[in-house]
PDB file of C-alpha atoms and ligand atoms in Angstrom:
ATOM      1  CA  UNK A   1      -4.403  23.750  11.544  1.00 53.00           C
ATOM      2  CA  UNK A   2      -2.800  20.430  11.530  1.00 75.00           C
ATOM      3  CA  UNK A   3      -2.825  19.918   7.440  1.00 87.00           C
ATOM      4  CA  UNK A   4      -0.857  16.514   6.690  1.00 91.00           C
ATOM      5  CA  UNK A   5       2.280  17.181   4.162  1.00 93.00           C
ATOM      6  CA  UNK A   6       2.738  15.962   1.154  1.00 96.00           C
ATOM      7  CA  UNK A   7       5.477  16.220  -0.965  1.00 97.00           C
ATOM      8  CA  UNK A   8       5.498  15.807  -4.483  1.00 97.00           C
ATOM      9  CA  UNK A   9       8.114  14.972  -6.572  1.00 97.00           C
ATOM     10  CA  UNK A  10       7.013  14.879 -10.220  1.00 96.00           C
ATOM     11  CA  UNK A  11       8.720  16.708 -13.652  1.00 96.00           C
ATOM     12  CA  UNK A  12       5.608  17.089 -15.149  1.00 94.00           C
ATOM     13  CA  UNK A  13       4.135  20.371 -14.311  1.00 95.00           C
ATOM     14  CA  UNK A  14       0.694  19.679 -15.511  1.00 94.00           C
ATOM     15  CA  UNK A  15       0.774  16.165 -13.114  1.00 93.00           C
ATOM     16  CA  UNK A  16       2.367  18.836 -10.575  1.00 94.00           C
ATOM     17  CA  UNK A  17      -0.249  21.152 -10.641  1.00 94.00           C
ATOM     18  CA  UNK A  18      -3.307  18.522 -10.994  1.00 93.00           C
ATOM     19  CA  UNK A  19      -2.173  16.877  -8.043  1.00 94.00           C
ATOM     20  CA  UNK A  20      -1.444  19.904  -5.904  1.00 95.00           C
ATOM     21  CA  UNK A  21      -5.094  21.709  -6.035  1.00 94.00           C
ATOM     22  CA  UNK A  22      -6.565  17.744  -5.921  1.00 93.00           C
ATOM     23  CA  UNK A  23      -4.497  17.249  -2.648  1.00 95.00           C
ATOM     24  CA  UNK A  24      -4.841  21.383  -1.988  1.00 94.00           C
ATOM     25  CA  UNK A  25      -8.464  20.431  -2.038  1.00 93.00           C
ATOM     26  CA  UNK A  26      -8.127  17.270   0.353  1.00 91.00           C
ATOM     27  CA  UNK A  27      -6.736  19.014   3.179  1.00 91.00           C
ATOM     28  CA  UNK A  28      -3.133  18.817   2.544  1.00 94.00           C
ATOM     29  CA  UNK A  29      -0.389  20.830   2.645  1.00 93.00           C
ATOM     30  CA  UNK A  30       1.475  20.506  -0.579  1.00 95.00           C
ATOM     31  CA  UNK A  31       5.389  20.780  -0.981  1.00 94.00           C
ATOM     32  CA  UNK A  32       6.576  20.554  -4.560  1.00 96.00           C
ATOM     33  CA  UNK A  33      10.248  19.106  -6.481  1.00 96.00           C
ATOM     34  CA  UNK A  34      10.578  18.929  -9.919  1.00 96.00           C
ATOM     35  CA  UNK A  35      13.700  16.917  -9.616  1.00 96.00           C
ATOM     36  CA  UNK A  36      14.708  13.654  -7.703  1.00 96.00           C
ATOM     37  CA  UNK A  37      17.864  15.247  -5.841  1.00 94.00           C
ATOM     38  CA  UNK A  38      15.708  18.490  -4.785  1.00 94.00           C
ATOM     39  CA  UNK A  39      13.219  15.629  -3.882  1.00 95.00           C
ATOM     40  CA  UNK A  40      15.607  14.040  -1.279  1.00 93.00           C
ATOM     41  CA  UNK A  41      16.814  17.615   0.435  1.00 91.00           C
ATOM     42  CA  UNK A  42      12.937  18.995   1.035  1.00 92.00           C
ATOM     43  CA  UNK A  43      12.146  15.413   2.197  1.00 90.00           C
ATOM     44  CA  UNK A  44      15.022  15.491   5.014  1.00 86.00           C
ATOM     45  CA  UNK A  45      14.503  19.524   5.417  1.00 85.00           C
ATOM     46  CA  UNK A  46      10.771  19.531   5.705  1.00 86.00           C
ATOM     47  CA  UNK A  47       9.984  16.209   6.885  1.00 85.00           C
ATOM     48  CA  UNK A  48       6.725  16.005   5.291  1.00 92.00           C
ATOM     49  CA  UNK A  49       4.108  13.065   6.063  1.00 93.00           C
ATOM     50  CA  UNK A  50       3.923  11.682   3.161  1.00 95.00           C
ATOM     51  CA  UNK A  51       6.027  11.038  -0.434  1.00 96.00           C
ATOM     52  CA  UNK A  52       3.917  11.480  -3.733  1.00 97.00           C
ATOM     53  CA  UNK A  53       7.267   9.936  -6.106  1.00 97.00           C
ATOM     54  CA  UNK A  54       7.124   9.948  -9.782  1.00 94.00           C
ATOM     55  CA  UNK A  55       9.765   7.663 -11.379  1.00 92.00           C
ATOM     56  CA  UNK A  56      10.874   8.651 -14.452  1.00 91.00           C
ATOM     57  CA  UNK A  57      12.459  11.966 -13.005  1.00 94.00           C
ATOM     58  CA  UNK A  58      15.235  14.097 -15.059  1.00 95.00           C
ATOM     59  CA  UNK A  59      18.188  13.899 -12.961  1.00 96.00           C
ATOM     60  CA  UNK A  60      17.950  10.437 -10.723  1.00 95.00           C
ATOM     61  CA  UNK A  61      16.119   7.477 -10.511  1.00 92.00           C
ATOM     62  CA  UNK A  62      12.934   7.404  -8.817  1.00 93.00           C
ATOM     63  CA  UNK A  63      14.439   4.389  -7.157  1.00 93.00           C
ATOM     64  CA  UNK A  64      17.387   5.811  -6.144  1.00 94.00           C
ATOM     65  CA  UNK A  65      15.588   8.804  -4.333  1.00 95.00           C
ATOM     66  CA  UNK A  66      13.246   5.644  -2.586  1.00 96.00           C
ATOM     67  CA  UNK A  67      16.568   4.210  -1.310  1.00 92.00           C
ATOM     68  CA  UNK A  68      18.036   7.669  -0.353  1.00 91.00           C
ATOM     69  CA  UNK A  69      15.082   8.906   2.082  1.00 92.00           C
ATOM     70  CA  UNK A  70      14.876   5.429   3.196  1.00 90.00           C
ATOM     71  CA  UNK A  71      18.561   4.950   4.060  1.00 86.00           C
ATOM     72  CA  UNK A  72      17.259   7.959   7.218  1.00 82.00           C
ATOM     73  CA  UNK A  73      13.114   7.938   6.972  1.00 87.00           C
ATOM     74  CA  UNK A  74       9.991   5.500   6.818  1.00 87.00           C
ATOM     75  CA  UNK A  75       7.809   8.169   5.701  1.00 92.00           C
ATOM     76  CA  UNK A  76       5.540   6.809   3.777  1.00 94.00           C
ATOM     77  CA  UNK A  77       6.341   6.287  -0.068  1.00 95.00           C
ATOM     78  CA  UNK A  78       3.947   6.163  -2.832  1.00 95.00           C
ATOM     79  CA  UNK A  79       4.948   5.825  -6.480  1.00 94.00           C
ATOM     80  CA  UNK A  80       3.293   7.589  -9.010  1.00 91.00           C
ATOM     81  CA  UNK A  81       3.187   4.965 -11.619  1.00 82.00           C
ATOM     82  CA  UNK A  82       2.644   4.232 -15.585  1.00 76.00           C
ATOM     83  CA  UNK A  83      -0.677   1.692 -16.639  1.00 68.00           C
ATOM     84  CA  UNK A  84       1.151  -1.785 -16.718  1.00 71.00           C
ATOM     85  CA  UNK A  85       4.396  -0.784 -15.107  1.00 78.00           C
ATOM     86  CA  UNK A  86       4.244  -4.338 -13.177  1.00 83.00           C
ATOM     87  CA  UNK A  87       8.305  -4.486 -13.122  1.00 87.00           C
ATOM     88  CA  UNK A  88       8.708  -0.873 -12.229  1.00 87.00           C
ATOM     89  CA  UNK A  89       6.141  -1.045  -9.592  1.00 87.00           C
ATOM     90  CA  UNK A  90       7.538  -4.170  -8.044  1.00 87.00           C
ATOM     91  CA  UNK A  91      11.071  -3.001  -7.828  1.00 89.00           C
ATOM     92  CA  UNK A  92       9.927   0.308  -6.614  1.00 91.00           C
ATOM     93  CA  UNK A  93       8.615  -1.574  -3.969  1.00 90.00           C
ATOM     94  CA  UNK A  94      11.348  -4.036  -3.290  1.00 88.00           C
ATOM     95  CA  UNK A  95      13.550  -0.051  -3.131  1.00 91.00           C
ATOM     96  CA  UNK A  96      11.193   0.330  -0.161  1.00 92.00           C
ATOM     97  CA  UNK A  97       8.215   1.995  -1.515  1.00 94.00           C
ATOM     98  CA  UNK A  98       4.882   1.898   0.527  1.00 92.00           C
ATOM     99  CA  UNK A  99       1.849   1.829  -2.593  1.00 91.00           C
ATOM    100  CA  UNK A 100       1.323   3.274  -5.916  1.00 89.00           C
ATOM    101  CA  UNK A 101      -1.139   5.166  -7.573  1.00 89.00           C
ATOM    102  CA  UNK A 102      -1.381   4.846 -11.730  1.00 85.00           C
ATOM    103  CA  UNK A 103      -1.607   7.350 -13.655  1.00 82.00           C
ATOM    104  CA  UNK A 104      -4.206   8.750 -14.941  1.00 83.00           C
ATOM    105  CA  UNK A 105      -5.203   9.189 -11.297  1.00 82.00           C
ATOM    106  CA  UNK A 106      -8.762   9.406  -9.705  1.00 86.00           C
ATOM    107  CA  UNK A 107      -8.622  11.825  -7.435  1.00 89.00           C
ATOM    108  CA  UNK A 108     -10.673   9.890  -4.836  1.00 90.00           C
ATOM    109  CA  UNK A 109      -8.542   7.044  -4.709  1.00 88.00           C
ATOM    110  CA  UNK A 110      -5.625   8.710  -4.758  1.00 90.00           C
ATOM    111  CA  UNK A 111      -6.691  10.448  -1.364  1.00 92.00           C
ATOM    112  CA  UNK A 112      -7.837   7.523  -0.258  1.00 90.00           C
ATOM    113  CA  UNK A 113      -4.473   5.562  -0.557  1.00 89.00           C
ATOM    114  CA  UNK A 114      -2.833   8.812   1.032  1.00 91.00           C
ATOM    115  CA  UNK A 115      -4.644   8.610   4.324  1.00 90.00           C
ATOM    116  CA  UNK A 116      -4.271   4.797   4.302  1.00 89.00           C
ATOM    117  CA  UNK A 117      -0.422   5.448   4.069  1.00 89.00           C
ATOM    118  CA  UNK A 118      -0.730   8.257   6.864  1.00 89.00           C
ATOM    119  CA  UNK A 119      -2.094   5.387   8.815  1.00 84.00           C
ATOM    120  CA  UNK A 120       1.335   3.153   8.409  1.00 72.00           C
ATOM    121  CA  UNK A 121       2.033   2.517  12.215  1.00 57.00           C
ATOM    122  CA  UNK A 122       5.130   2.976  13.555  1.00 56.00           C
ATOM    123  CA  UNK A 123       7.201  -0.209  14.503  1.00 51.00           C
ATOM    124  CA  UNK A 124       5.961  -0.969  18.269  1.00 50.00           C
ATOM    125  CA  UNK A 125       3.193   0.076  18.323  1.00 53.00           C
ATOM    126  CA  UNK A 126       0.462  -1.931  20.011  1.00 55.00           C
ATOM    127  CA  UNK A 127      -1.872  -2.979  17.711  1.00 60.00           C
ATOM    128  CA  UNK A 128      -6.008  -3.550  18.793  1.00 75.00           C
ATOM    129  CA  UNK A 129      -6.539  -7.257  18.619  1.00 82.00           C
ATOM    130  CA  UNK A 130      -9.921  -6.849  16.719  1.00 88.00           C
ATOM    131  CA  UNK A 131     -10.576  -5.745  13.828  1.00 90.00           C
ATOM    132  CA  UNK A 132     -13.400  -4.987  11.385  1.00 92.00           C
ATOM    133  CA  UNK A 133     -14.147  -4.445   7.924  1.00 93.00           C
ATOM    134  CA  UNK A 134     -17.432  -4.087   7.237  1.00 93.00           C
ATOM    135  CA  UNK A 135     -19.127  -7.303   7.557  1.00 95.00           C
ATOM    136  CA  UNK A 136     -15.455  -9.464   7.939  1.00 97.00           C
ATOM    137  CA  UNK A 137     -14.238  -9.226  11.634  1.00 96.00           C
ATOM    138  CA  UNK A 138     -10.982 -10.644  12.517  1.00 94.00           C
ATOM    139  CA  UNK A 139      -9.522 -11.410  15.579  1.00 90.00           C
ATOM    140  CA  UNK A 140      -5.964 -11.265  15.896  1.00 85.00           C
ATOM    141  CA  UNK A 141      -5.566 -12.827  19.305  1.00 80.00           C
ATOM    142  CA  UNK A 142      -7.551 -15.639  18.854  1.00 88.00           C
ATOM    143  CA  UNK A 143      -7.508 -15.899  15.147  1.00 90.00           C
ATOM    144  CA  UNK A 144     -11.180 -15.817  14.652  1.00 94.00           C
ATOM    145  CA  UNK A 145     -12.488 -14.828  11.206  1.00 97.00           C
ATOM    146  CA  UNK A 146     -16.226 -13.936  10.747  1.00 97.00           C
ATOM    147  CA  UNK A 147     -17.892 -12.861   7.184  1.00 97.00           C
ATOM    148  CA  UNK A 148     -21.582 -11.641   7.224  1.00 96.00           C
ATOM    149  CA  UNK A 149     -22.173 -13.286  10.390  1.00 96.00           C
ATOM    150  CA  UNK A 150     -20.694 -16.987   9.475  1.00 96.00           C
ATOM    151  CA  UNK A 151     -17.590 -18.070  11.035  1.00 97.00           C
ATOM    152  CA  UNK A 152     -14.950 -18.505   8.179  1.00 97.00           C
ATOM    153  CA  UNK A 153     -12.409 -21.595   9.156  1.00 97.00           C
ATOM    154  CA  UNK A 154      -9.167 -20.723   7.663  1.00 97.00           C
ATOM    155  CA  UNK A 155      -6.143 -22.024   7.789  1.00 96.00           C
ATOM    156  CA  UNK A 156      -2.972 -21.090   9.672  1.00 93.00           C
ATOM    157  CA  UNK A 157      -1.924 -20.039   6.392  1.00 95.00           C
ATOM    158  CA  UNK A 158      -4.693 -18.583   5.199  1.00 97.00           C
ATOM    159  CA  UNK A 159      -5.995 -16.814   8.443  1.00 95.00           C
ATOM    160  CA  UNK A 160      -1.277 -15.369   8.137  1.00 93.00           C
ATOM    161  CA  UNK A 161      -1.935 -13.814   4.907  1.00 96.00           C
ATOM    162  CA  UNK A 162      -5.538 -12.397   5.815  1.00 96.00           C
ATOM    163  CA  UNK A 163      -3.592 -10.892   9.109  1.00 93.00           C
ATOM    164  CA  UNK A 164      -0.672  -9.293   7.449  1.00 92.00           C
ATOM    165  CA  UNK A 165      -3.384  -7.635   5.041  1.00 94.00           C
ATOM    166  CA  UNK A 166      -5.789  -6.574   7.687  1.00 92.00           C
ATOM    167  CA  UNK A 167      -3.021  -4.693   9.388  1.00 86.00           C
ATOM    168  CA  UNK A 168      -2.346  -3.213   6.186  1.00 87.00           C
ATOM    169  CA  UNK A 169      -5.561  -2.200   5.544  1.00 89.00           C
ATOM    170  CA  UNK A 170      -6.237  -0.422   2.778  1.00 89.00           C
ATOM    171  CA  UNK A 171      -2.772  -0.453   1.769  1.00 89.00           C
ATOM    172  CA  UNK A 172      -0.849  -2.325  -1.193  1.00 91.00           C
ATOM    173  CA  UNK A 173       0.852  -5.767   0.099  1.00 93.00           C
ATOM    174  CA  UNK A 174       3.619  -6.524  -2.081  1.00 93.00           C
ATOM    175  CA  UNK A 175       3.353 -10.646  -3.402  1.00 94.00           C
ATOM    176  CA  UNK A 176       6.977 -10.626  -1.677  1.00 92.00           C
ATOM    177  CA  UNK A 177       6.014  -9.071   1.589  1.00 91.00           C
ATOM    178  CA  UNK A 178       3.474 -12.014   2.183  1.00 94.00           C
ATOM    179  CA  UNK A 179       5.339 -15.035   0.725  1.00 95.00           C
ATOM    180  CA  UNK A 180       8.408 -13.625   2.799  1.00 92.00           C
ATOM    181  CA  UNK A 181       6.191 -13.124   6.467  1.00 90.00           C
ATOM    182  CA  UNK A 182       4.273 -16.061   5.498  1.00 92.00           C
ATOM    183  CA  UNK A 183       6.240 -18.783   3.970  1.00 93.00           C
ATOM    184  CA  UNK A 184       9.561 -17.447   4.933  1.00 90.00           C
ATOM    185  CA  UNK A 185      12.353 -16.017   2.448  1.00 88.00           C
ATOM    186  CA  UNK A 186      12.976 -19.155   0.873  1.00 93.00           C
ATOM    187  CA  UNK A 187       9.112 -18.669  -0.648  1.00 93.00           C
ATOM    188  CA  UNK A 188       9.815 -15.343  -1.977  1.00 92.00           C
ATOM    189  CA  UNK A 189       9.002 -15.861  -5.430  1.00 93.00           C
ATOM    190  CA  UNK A 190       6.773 -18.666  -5.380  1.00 96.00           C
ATOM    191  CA  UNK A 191       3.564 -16.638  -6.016  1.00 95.00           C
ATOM    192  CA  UNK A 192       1.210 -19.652  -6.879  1.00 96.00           C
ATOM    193  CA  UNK A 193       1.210 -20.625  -3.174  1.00 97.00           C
ATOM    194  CA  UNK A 194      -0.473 -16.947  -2.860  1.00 97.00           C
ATOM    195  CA  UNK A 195      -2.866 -17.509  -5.331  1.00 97.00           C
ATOM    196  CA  UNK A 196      -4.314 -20.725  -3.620  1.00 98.00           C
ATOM    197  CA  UNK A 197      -4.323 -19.462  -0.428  1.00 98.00           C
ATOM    198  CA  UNK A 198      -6.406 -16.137  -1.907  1.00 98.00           C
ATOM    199  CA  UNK A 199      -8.730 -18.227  -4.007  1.00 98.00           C
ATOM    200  CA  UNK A 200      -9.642 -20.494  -0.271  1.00 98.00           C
ATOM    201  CA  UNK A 201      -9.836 -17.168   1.724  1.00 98.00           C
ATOM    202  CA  UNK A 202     -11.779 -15.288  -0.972  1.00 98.00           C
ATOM    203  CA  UNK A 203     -14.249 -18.859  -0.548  1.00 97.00           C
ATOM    204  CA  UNK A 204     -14.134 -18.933   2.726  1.00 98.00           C
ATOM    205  CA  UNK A 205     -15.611 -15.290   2.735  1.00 97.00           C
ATOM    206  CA  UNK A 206     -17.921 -15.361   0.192  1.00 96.00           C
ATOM    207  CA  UNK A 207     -16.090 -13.060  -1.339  1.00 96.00           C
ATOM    208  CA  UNK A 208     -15.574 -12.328  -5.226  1.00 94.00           C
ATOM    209  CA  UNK A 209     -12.759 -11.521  -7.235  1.00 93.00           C
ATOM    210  CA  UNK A 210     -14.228  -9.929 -10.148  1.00 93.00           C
ATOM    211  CA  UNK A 211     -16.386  -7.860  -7.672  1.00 94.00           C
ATOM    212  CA  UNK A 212     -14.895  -7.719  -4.494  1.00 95.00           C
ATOM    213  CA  UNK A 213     -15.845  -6.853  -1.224  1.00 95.00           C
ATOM    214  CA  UNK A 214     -12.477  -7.617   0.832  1.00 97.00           C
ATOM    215  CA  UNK A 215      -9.793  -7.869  -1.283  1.00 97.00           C
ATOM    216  CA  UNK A 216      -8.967  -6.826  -4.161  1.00 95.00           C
ATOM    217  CA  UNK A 217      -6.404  -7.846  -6.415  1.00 95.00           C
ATOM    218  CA  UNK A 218      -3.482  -5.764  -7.804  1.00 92.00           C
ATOM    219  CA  UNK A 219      -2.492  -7.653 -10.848  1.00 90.00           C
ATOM    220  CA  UNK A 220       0.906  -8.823 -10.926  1.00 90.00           C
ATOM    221  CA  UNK A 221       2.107  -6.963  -7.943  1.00 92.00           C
ATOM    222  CA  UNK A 222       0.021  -8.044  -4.733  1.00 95.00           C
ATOM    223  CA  UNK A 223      -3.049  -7.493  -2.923  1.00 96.00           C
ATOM    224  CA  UNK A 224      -5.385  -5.276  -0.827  1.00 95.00           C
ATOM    225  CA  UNK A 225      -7.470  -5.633   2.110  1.00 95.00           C
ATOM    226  CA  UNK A 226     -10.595  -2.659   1.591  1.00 91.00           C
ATOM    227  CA  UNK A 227     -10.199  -0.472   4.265  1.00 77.00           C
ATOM    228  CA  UNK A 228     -12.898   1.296   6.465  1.00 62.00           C
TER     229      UNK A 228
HETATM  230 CA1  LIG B   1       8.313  11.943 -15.228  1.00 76.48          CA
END
């Protein structure tokens, strides 16, 4: 038995106890905290593998218990979040958070974004130069991009921000996180260069925004490469 943990920390006990048989039922083992401080001890105690973090908690800010376990831990973080909670989500984020999940939750994407943040790689590791997503293969090495067969010519730019999110596959890219690797820090808030660069890659693809088949867009926060 080698169940992933998850810990959940969440003052709701009927979000609690949805998301404990829903996860029960996934294969995980569940640890529970009703509180933010109680949060922060089990997480340094019982070292699970993952953080399920709701952030409106009684006692502390969910963003405070982000920066606590993250002053010692890069366990992965995801926020349980409120429909149109841009702000929160995006400072949650900056605080060091992973990915969210809104509430109400469907319980197949919420597993789904769990084992795509049990997949965050550890710093060092050697990454496989080739990649494929479906019908989109990207090489790393030599920075050749194929959709469907076709050969997509992207820019350096472009063929940057399609990298960082193909590592990240499946995972939430914050609009910070690629300005900043991309454009450097200077670039950090200047979120219509991201669009552009999107729009040409999404082109270059043949891929569409209202329906996508590579990346999707999380509005006002950042975007997603579909994972395998
Ligand atoms: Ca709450």
């Amino acid at each position: 038995m080698n169940q992933p943990r998850i810990l959940i920390i969440e003052d709701e006990a009927p979000i609690r106890r949805f998301l404990t048989i829903a996860l029960g039922a996934g294969g995980f083992e569940v640890l529970e905290a009703e509180r933010g401080r109680k949060g922060i001890e089990l997480a340094a105690v019982l070292a699970p593998d993952a953080v399920l973090l709701d952030l409106g908690l009684p006692d502390i800010d969910g963003k405070a218990v982000i920066a606590s376990i993250r002053e010692w831990s890069q366990v992965p973080i995801l926020v349980l979040s409120v429909r149109d909670g841009e702000a929160e989500k995006i400072a949650a984020l900056d605080a060091g958070a992973d990915d969210y999940v809104t509430k109400p939750f469907a319980t197949g994407e919420l597993l789904a974004r769990l084992r795509a943040a049990l997949r965050k790689r550890p710093i060092g590791t050697i990454e496989k130069a080739e990649l494929t997503f479906g019908t989109l293969e990207i090489n790393l090495a030599t920075r050749f991009v194929r959709a469907d067969g076709r050969e997509a010519k992207l820019t350096r730019k472009e063929f940057d921000v399609l990298a960082l999110l193909a590592r990240h596959s499946g995972r939430l890219v914050g609009h910070r996180q690629l300005l900043t690797t991309v454009w450097g820090t200077a670039h950090a808030e200047d979120t219509h260069y991201l669009r552009v660069a999107i729009g040409h890659i999404r082109e270059k693809l043949g891929d569409d925004a209202a329906d996508p088949r590579f990346i999707i867009t999380e509005p006002g926060v950042g975007y997603r490469l579909l994972g395998e």
